[in-house]
PDB file of C-alpha atoms in Angstrom:
ATOM      1  CA  MET U  16      12.073 -14.234 -10.200  1.00 54.00           C
ATOM      2  CA  PRO U  17      11.799 -14.298  -6.379  1.00 63.00           C
ATOM      3  CA  LYS U  18       9.959 -11.390  -4.780  1.00 78.00           C
ATOM      4  CA  LEU U  19      11.766  -9.125  -2.353  1.00 80.00           C
ATOM      5  CA  GLN U  20      10.808  -9.814   1.278  1.00 82.00           C
ATOM      6  CA  LEU U  21      11.323  -6.757   3.451  1.00 84.00           C
ATOM      7  CA  ASN U  22      10.886  -6.207   7.145  1.00 82.00           C
ATOM      8  CA  PRO U  23       7.823  -3.931   7.594  1.00 83.00           C
ATOM      9  CA  ILE U  24       9.989  -1.573   9.661  1.00 84.00           C
ATOM     10  CA  VAL U  25      11.903  -0.614   6.503  1.00 86.00           C
ATOM     11  CA  LEU U  26       8.739   0.659   4.792  1.00 86.00           C
ATOM     12  CA  ILE U  27       7.640   2.449   7.952  1.00 84.00           C
ATOM     13  CA  ILE U  28      11.011   4.213   8.325  1.00 85.00           C
ATOM     14  CA  ILE U  29      10.990   5.263   4.647  1.00 88.00           C
ATOM     15  CA  ASN U  30       7.500   6.711   5.029  1.00 86.00           C
ATOM     16  CA  ILE U  31       8.592   8.629   8.137  1.00 83.00           C
ATOM     17  CA  LEU U  32      11.775  10.012   6.575  1.00 85.00           C
ATOM     18  CA  ALA U  33      10.534  10.840   3.077  1.00 84.00           C
ATOM     19  CA  PRO U  34       7.926  13.558   3.855  1.00 80.00           C
ATOM     20  CA  SER U  35      10.180  15.265   6.419  1.00 80.00           C
ATOM     21  CA  MET U  36      13.010  15.555   3.866  1.00 80.00           C
ATOM     22  CA  TYR U  37      11.115  18.220   1.896  1.00 76.00           C
ATOM     23  CA  ILE U  38      12.292  20.672   4.574  1.00 73.00           C
ATOM     24  CA  PHE U  39      15.977  20.019   3.784  1.00 73.00           C
ATOM     25  CA  LEU U  40      16.110  18.827   0.160  1.00 71.00           C
ATOM     26  CA  ASN U  41      15.298  20.342  -3.187  1.00 67.00           C
ATOM     27  CA  GLY U  42      11.641  19.561  -3.902  1.00 69.00           C
ATOM     28  CA  SER U  43      12.086  18.527  -7.550  1.00 77.00           C
ATOM     29  CA  PHE U  44      14.967  16.163  -6.722  1.00 81.00           C
ATOM     30  CA  LEU U  45      13.131  14.498  -3.831  1.00 81.00           C
ATOM     31  CA  LYS U  46       9.970  14.134  -5.905  1.00 83.00           C
ATOM     32  CA  ILE U  47      11.794  12.309  -8.718  1.00 86.00           C
ATOM     33  CA  TYR U  48      13.920  10.303  -6.279  1.00 87.00           C
ATOM     34  CA  LEU U  49      10.870   9.050  -4.355  1.00 88.00           C
ATOM     35  CA  VAL U  50       9.090   8.062  -7.574  1.00 89.00           C
ATOM     36  CA  ILE U  51      12.084   6.030  -8.771  1.00 90.00           C
ATOM     37  CA  PHE U  52      12.744   4.447  -5.370  1.00 90.00           C
ATOM     38  CA  ALA U  53       9.080   3.563  -4.743  1.00 90.00           C
ATOM     39  CA  THR U  54       8.750   2.140  -8.267  1.00 90.00           C
ATOM     40  CA  VAL U  55      11.769  -0.146  -7.832  1.00 90.00           C
ATOM     41  CA  LEU U  56      10.569  -1.319  -4.399  1.00 90.00           C
ATOM     42  CA  LEU U  57       6.977  -2.009  -5.488  1.00 90.00           C
ATOM     43  CA  LEU U  58       8.098  -3.981  -8.558  1.00 90.00           C
ATOM     44  CA  ALA U  59      10.735  -5.892  -6.553  1.00 88.00           C
ATOM     45  CA  MET U  60       8.111  -6.799  -3.917  1.00 87.00           C
ATOM     46  CA  GLY U  61       5.692  -8.009  -6.608  1.00 86.00           C
ATOM     47  CA  CYS U  62       3.074  -5.323  -5.884  1.00 87.00           C
ATOM     48  CA  TYR U  63       2.263  -4.827  -9.571  1.00 89.00           C
ATOM     49  CA  LYS U  64      -1.361  -3.789  -9.096  1.00 90.00           C
ATOM     50  CA  ILE U  65      -0.447  -1.181  -6.474  1.00 89.00           C
ATOM     51  CA  PHE U  66       2.326   0.106  -8.751  1.00 91.00           C
ATOM     52  CA  LEU U  67      -0.067   0.398 -11.694  1.00 93.00           C
ATOM     53  CA  ILE U  68      -2.706   2.267  -9.666  1.00 91.00           C
ATOM     54  CA  THR U  69      -0.075   4.561  -8.139  1.00 91.00           C
ATOM     55  CA  ALA U  70       1.449   5.272 -11.555  1.00 91.00           C
ATOM     56  CA  LEU U  71      -1.958   6.084 -13.083  1.00 93.00           C
ATOM     57  CA  VAL U  72      -2.858   8.420 -10.208  1.00 90.00           C
ATOM     58  CA  TYR U  73       0.522  10.141 -10.432  1.00 90.00           C
ATOM     59  CA  ALA U  74       0.276  10.501 -14.230  1.00 89.00           C
ATOM     60  CA  GLY U  75      -3.287  11.852 -13.947  1.00 89.00           C
ATOM     61  CA  MET U  76      -2.177  14.482 -11.439  1.00 86.00           C
ATOM     62  CA  GLU U  77       0.767  15.416 -13.651  1.00 85.00           C
ATOM     63  CA  GLY U  78      -1.580  15.799 -16.620  1.00 85.00           C
ATOM     64  CA  ILE U  79      -3.892  18.147 -14.694  1.00 82.00           C
ATOM     65  CA  ILE U  80      -0.903  20.187 -13.471  1.00 81.00           C
ATOM     66  CA  MET U  81       0.384  20.562 -17.040  1.00 82.00           C
ATOM     67  CA  LEU U  82      -3.111  21.426 -18.284  1.00 80.00           C
ATOM     68  CA  SER U  83      -3.401  24.215 -15.691  1.00 75.00           C
ATOM     69  CA  SER U  84      -0.797  26.260 -17.590  1.00 74.00           C
ATOM     70  CA  ILE U  85      -3.253  26.419 -20.501  1.00 76.00           C
ATOM     71  CA  PHE U  86      -6.602  26.294 -18.691  1.00 73.00           C
ATOM     72  CA  HIS U  87      -6.139  28.922 -15.976  1.00 69.00           C
ATOM     73  CA  PRO U  88      -9.408  28.380 -14.015  1.00 71.00           C
ATOM     74  CA  ILE U  89      -7.984  25.121 -12.581  1.00 70.00           C
ATOM     75  CA  GLU U  90      -4.727  26.696 -11.379  1.00 71.00           C
ATOM     76  CA  SER U  91      -5.769  26.673  -7.701  1.00 75.00           C
ATOM     77  CA  PHE U  92      -6.793  23.006  -7.928  1.00 76.00           C
ATOM     78  CA  ALA U  93      -3.522  22.187  -9.711  1.00 75.00           C
ATOM     79  CA  LEU U  94      -1.579  23.890  -6.931  1.00 77.00           C
ATOM     80  CA  PHE U  95      -3.272  21.578  -4.432  1.00 79.00           C
ATOM     81  CA  LEU U  96      -2.358  18.589  -6.616  1.00 81.00           C
ATOM     82  CA  VAL U  97       1.303  19.674  -6.720  1.00 79.00           C
ATOM     83  CA  VAL U  98       1.451  19.292  -2.939  1.00 79.00           C
ATOM     84  CA  LEU U  99      -0.559  16.056  -2.908  1.00 84.00           C
ATOM     85  CA  GLN U 100       1.457  14.520  -5.748  1.00 83.00           C
ATOM     86  CA  GLN U 101       4.606  14.567  -3.616  1.00 84.00           C
ATOM     87  CA  SER U 102       3.025  12.027  -1.270  1.00 85.00           C
ATOM     88  CA  VAL U 103       1.778   9.581  -3.940  1.00 88.00           C
ATOM     89  CA  PRO U 104       4.937   7.351  -3.836  1.00 89.00           C
ATOM     90  CA  CYS U 105       4.634   7.142  -0.040  1.00 87.00           C
ATOM     91  CA  PHE U 106       0.960   6.203  -0.339  1.00 88.00           C
ATOM     92  CA  GLY U 107       1.967   3.397  -2.709  1.00 89.00           C
ATOM     93  CA  LEU U 108       4.405   2.006  -0.131  1.00 88.00           C
ATOM     94  CA  VAL U 109       1.787   2.301   2.623  1.00 85.00           C
ATOM     95  CA  PHE U 110      -0.726   0.303   0.565  1.00 86.00           C
ATOM     96  CA  ALA U 111       1.965  -2.327  -0.079  1.00 86.00           C
ATOM     97  CA  LEU U 112       2.585  -2.447   3.675  1.00 82.00           C
ATOM     98  CA  MET U 113      -1.114  -3.017   4.361  1.00 79.00           C
ATOM     99  CA  LYS U 114      -1.515  -5.644   1.635  1.00 81.00           C
ATOM    100  CA  LYS U 115       1.577  -7.804   2.180  1.00 83.00           C
ATOM    101  CA  TYR U 116       1.706  -7.970   5.986  1.00 79.00           C
ATOM    102  CA  SER U 117      -0.813  -9.225   8.500  1.00 75.00           C
ATOM    103  CA  SER U 118      -1.519  -7.585  11.856  1.00 71.00           C
ATOM    104  CA  ALA U 119       0.559 -10.259  13.625  1.00 71.00           C
ATOM    105  CA  GLU U 120       3.552  -9.576  11.363  1.00 75.00           C
ATOM    106  CA  LEU U 121       3.302  -5.818  11.931  1.00 74.00           C
ATOM    107  CA  LEU U 122       3.044  -6.268  15.696  1.00 72.00           C
ATOM    108  CA  SER U 123       6.007  -8.636  15.726  1.00 73.00           C
ATOM    109  CA  SER U 124       8.157  -6.170  13.770  1.00 75.00           C
ATOM    110  CA  LEU U 125       7.161  -3.043  15.697  1.00 73.00           C
ATOM    111  CA  GLU U 126       7.760  -4.694  19.063  1.00 71.00           C
ATOM    112  CA  THR U 127      11.430  -5.167  18.150  1.00 72.00           C
ATOM    113  CA  MET U 128      11.854  -1.362  17.980  1.00 72.00           C
ATOM    114  CA  ARG U 129      11.519  -0.872  21.753  1.00 71.00           C
ATOM    115  CA  ILE U 130       8.708   1.673  21.464  1.00 70.00           C
ATOM    116  CA  PRO U 131       5.697   1.865  23.823  1.00 70.00           C
ATOM    117  CA  ARG U 132       3.230  -0.943  23.288  1.00 68.00           C
ATOM    118  CA  THR U 133       0.350   1.544  23.166  1.00 69.00           C
ATOM    119  CA  LEU U 134       1.935   3.179  20.117  1.00 70.00           C
ATOM    120  CA  VAL U 135       2.639  -0.216  18.540  1.00 69.00           C
ATOM    121  CA  VAL U 136      -1.013  -1.254  18.854  1.00 69.00           C
ATOM    122  CA  ALA U 137      -2.250   2.140  17.610  1.00 70.00           C
ATOM    123  CA  VAL U 138      -0.057   2.053  14.483  1.00 70.00           C
ATOM    124  CA  THR U 139      -1.019  -1.554  13.709  1.00 68.00           C
ATOM    125  CA  ILE U 140      -4.760  -0.932  14.084  1.00 70.00           C
ATOM    126  CA  THR U 141      -4.559   2.241  11.971  1.00 70.00           C
ATOM    127  CA  LEU U 142      -2.729   0.504   9.120  1.00 68.00           C
ATOM    128  CA  LYS U 143      -5.058  -2.489   9.089  1.00 66.00           C
ATOM    129  CA  TYR U 144      -8.264  -0.472   9.515  1.00 70.00           C
ATOM    130  CA  ILE U 145      -7.829   1.537   6.287  1.00 70.00           C
ATOM    131  CA  PRO U 146      -8.724  -1.408   3.981  1.00 71.00           C
ATOM    132  CA  THR U 147     -11.552  -2.315   6.375  1.00 72.00           C
ATOM    133  CA  PHE U 148     -12.848   1.256   6.106  1.00 73.00           C
ATOM    134  CA  ALA U 149     -12.835   1.028   2.288  1.00 73.00           C
ATOM    135  CA  ARG U 150     -14.609  -2.353   2.396  1.00 76.00           C
ATOM    136  CA  GLU U 151     -17.318  -0.941   4.682  1.00 76.00           C
ATOM    137  CA  PHE U 152     -17.885   1.879   2.206  1.00 77.00           C
ATOM    138  CA  LYS U 153     -18.537  -0.688  -0.530  1.00 78.00           C
ATOM    139  CA  TYR U 154     -21.110  -2.418   1.676  1.00 79.00           C
ATOM    140  CA  ILE U 155     -22.841   0.898   2.394  1.00 78.00           C
ATOM    141  CA  ARG U 156     -22.929   1.796  -1.285  1.00 77.00           C
ATOM    142  CA  GLU U 157     -24.395  -1.597  -2.161  1.00 79.00           C
ATOM    143  CA  SER U 158     -26.998  -1.179   0.589  1.00 78.00           C
ATOM    144  CA  MET U 159     -27.927   2.257  -0.793  1.00 75.00           C
ATOM    145  CA  ARG U 160     -28.302   0.784  -4.273  1.00 76.00           C
ATOM    146  CA  LEU U 161     -30.623  -1.972  -3.019  1.00 77.00           C
ATOM    147  CA  ARG U 162     -32.787   0.615  -1.257  1.00 74.00           C
ATOM    148  CA  GLY U 163     -32.934   2.837  -4.325  1.00 75.00           C
ATOM    149  CA  ILE U 164     -31.017   5.685  -2.680  1.00 72.00           C
ATOM    150  CA  PRO U 165     -28.843   7.381  -5.315  1.00 68.00           C
ATOM    151  CA  PHE U 166     -25.548   9.129  -4.687  1.00 66.00           C
ATOM    152  CA  THR U 167     -25.894  12.397  -6.587  1.00 64.00           C
ATOM    153  CA  LEU U 168     -23.705  15.482  -6.749  1.00 62.00           C
ATOM    154  CA  ARG U 169     -26.827  17.635  -6.966  1.00 69.00           C
ATOM    155  CA  ARG U 170     -27.430  16.933  -3.268  1.00 68.00           C
ATOM    156  CA  PRO U 171     -23.887  16.345  -1.953  1.00 65.00           C
ATOM    157  CA  VAL U 172     -24.669  16.988   1.734  1.00 70.00           C
ATOM    158  CA  LYS U 173     -27.556  14.522   1.845  1.00 69.00           C
ATOM    159  CA  SER U 174     -25.668  11.930  -0.189  1.00 68.00           C
ATOM    160  CA  PHE U 175     -22.622  12.321   2.047  1.00 71.00           C
ATOM    161  CA  GLN U 176     -24.862  11.848   5.082  1.00 72.00           C
ATOM    162  CA  TYR U 177     -26.019   8.473   3.758  1.00 73.00           C
ATOM    163  CA  PHE U 178     -22.367   7.387   3.688  1.00 73.00           C
ATOM    164  CA  VAL U 179     -21.059   8.898   6.905  1.00 73.00           C
ATOM    165  CA  VAL U 180     -23.789   8.002   9.423  1.00 75.00           C
ATOM    166  CA  PRO U 181     -23.668   4.209   8.786  1.00 76.00           C
ATOM    167  CA  GLN U 182     -19.868   4.359   8.702  1.00 74.00           C
ATOM    168  CA  LEU U 183     -19.756   5.994  12.149  1.00 75.00           C
ATOM    169  CA  PHE U 184     -21.941   3.250  13.615  1.00 77.00           C
ATOM    170  CA  ARG U 185     -19.751   0.601  11.952  1.00 74.00           C
ATOM    171  CA  CYS U 186     -16.610   2.285  13.335  1.00 73.00           C
ATOM    172  CA  ALA U 187     -18.018   2.017  16.856  1.00 73.00           C
ATOM    173  CA  ALA U 188     -18.890  -1.662  16.375  1.00 74.00           C
ATOM    174  CA  LEU U 189     -15.557  -2.493  14.761  1.00 71.00           C
ATOM    175  CA  SER U 190     -13.592  -0.745  17.514  1.00 71.00           C
ATOM    176  CA  GLU U 191     -15.277  -3.009  20.070  1.00 73.00           C
ATOM    177  CA  GLU U 192     -14.513  -6.078  17.958  1.00 70.00           C
ATOM    178  CA  VAL U 193     -10.857  -5.068  17.538  1.00 68.00           C
ATOM    179  CA  THR U 194     -10.522  -4.402  21.280  1.00 68.00           C
ATOM    180  CA  ALA U 195     -12.045  -7.781  22.138  1.00 70.00           C
ATOM    181  CA  ALA U 196      -9.785  -9.566  19.647  1.00 65.00           C
ATOM    182  CA  GLY U 197      -6.728  -7.827  21.104  1.00 64.00           C
ATOM    183  CA  LEU U 198      -7.644  -8.778  24.668  1.00 66.00           C
ATOM    184  CA  VAL U 199      -8.168 -12.408  23.661  1.00 67.00           C
ATOM    185  CA  LYS U 200      -4.695 -12.414  22.069  1.00 64.00           C
ATOM    186  CA  GLY U 201      -3.152 -10.998  25.255  1.00 63.00           C
ATOM    187  CA  ILE U 202      -2.303  -7.568  23.910  1.00 63.00           C
ATOM    188  CA  ASP U 203      -2.560  -6.063  27.401  1.00 62.00           C
ATOM    189  CA  ALA U 204      -0.403  -8.741  29.072  1.00 64.00           C
ATOM    190  CA  PRO U 205       2.528  -7.259  31.054  1.00 65.00           C
ATOM    191  CA  ILE U 206       4.972  -9.883  29.754  1.00 65.00           C
ATOM    192  CA  LYS U 207       6.841  -9.896  26.447  1.00 66.00           C
ATOM    193  CA  ARG U 208       4.674 -11.139  23.622  1.00 64.00           C
ATOM    194  CA  THR U 209       5.720 -14.089  21.453  1.00 64.00           C
ATOM    195  CA  SER U 210       4.710 -14.431  17.837  1.00 64.00           C
ATOM    196  CA  TYR U 211       4.542 -17.112  15.164  1.00 64.00           C
ATOM    197  CA  PHE U 212       5.957 -14.546  12.733  1.00 64.00           C
ATOM    198  CA  GLU U 213       9.541 -13.773  13.655  1.00 67.00           C
ATOM    199  CA  GLN U 214      10.527 -10.634  11.779  1.00 67.00           C
ATOM    200  CA  LYS U 215      14.308 -10.262  11.753  1.00 74.00           C
ATOM    201  CA  PHE U 216      16.234  -7.309  10.361  1.00 77.00           C
ATOM    202  CA  ARG U 217      18.193  -8.891   7.519  1.00 82.00           C
ATOM    203  CA  PHE U 218      21.067  -7.706   5.342  1.00 86.00           C
ATOM    204  CA  THR U 219      18.620  -6.869   2.545  1.00 87.00           C
ATOM    205  CA  ASP U 220      16.621  -4.612   4.862  1.00 85.00           C
ATOM    206  CA  ALA U 221      19.753  -2.761   5.978  1.00 87.00           C
ATOM    207  CA  LEU U 222      20.918  -2.425   2.351  1.00 90.00           C
ATOM    208  CA  ILE U 223      17.615  -0.885   1.225  1.00 90.00           C
ATOM    209  CA  LEU U 224      17.706   1.631   4.089  1.00 89.00           C
ATOM    210  CA  VAL U 225      21.369   2.505   3.438  1.00 90.00           C
ATOM    211  CA  LEU U 226      20.666   3.048  -0.277  1.00 89.00           C
ATOM    212  CA  PHE U 227      17.647   5.224   0.524  1.00 89.00           C
ATOM    213  CA  ILE U 228      19.516   7.378   3.053  1.00 88.00           C
ATOM    214  CA  ALA U 229      22.593   7.570   0.781  1.00 87.00           C
ATOM    215  CA  GLY U 230      20.390   8.926  -2.010  1.00 85.00           C
ATOM    216  CA  LEU U 231      18.954  11.569   0.310  1.00 83.00           C
ATOM    217  CA  ILE U 232      22.415  12.599   1.512  1.00 83.00           C
ATOM    218  CA  GLY U 233      23.699  12.660  -2.072  1.00 80.00           C
ATOM    219  CA  GLY U 234      20.850  14.929  -3.125  1.00 76.00           C
ATOM    220  CA  PHE U 235      21.483  17.244  -0.197  1.00 73.00           C
ATOM    221  CA  VAL U 236      25.222  17.531  -0.977  1.00 72.00           C
ATOM    222  CA  TRP U 237      24.609  17.978  -4.707  1.00 71.00           C
ATOM    223  CA  TYR U 238      22.166  20.851  -4.319  1.00 65.00           C
ATOM    224  CA  LYS U 239      24.301  22.551  -1.673  1.00 62.00           C
ATOM    225  CA  LYS U 240      27.251  22.914  -4.070  1.00 56.00           C
TER     226      LYS U 240
END
């Protein structure tokens, strides 16, 4: 079965619209709607691992929320999870966006939206730096293990310091590397940039957006009756 190929702009628009809709739509409807929509998209795009992780995280949160009605001391934590759980489907789509598309593909798509280039570069770097940030954390943890420095909850401040300080130095170094790479690729050139990856807005992309917006409008009309 062929995997669904979407323009990255579609996922970006969905992730912009979805959280803002909690102001206008019934929370329970939007929560269920986003779960179903994100599940269908992730499976259609072939992001099975991301779907599985997202589903497990969502189910774990739901379990803790249900348990809070019996075990009252965790009610405040469960209340925090209720808010966070609403964003889990969006996080799944963001991780799919970061995994399936390269920086060049994201830049090519965003530049078709006629938004300032500074914003285009900022969004692209942010999306691509998240997996880099996680990878750097793994390196730091491995380095701590080799030096015999344990990460213990008995000394959370000191343990956290061992993680954060090296990460800050790596962030500074990586920002210089990213800037240099962008300059070499002509990111600051005043002319229109060309790209090997030509991201066109296809019929499938428009259909997915129309279905998503139609579902939101349908939910709004239904709960206003």
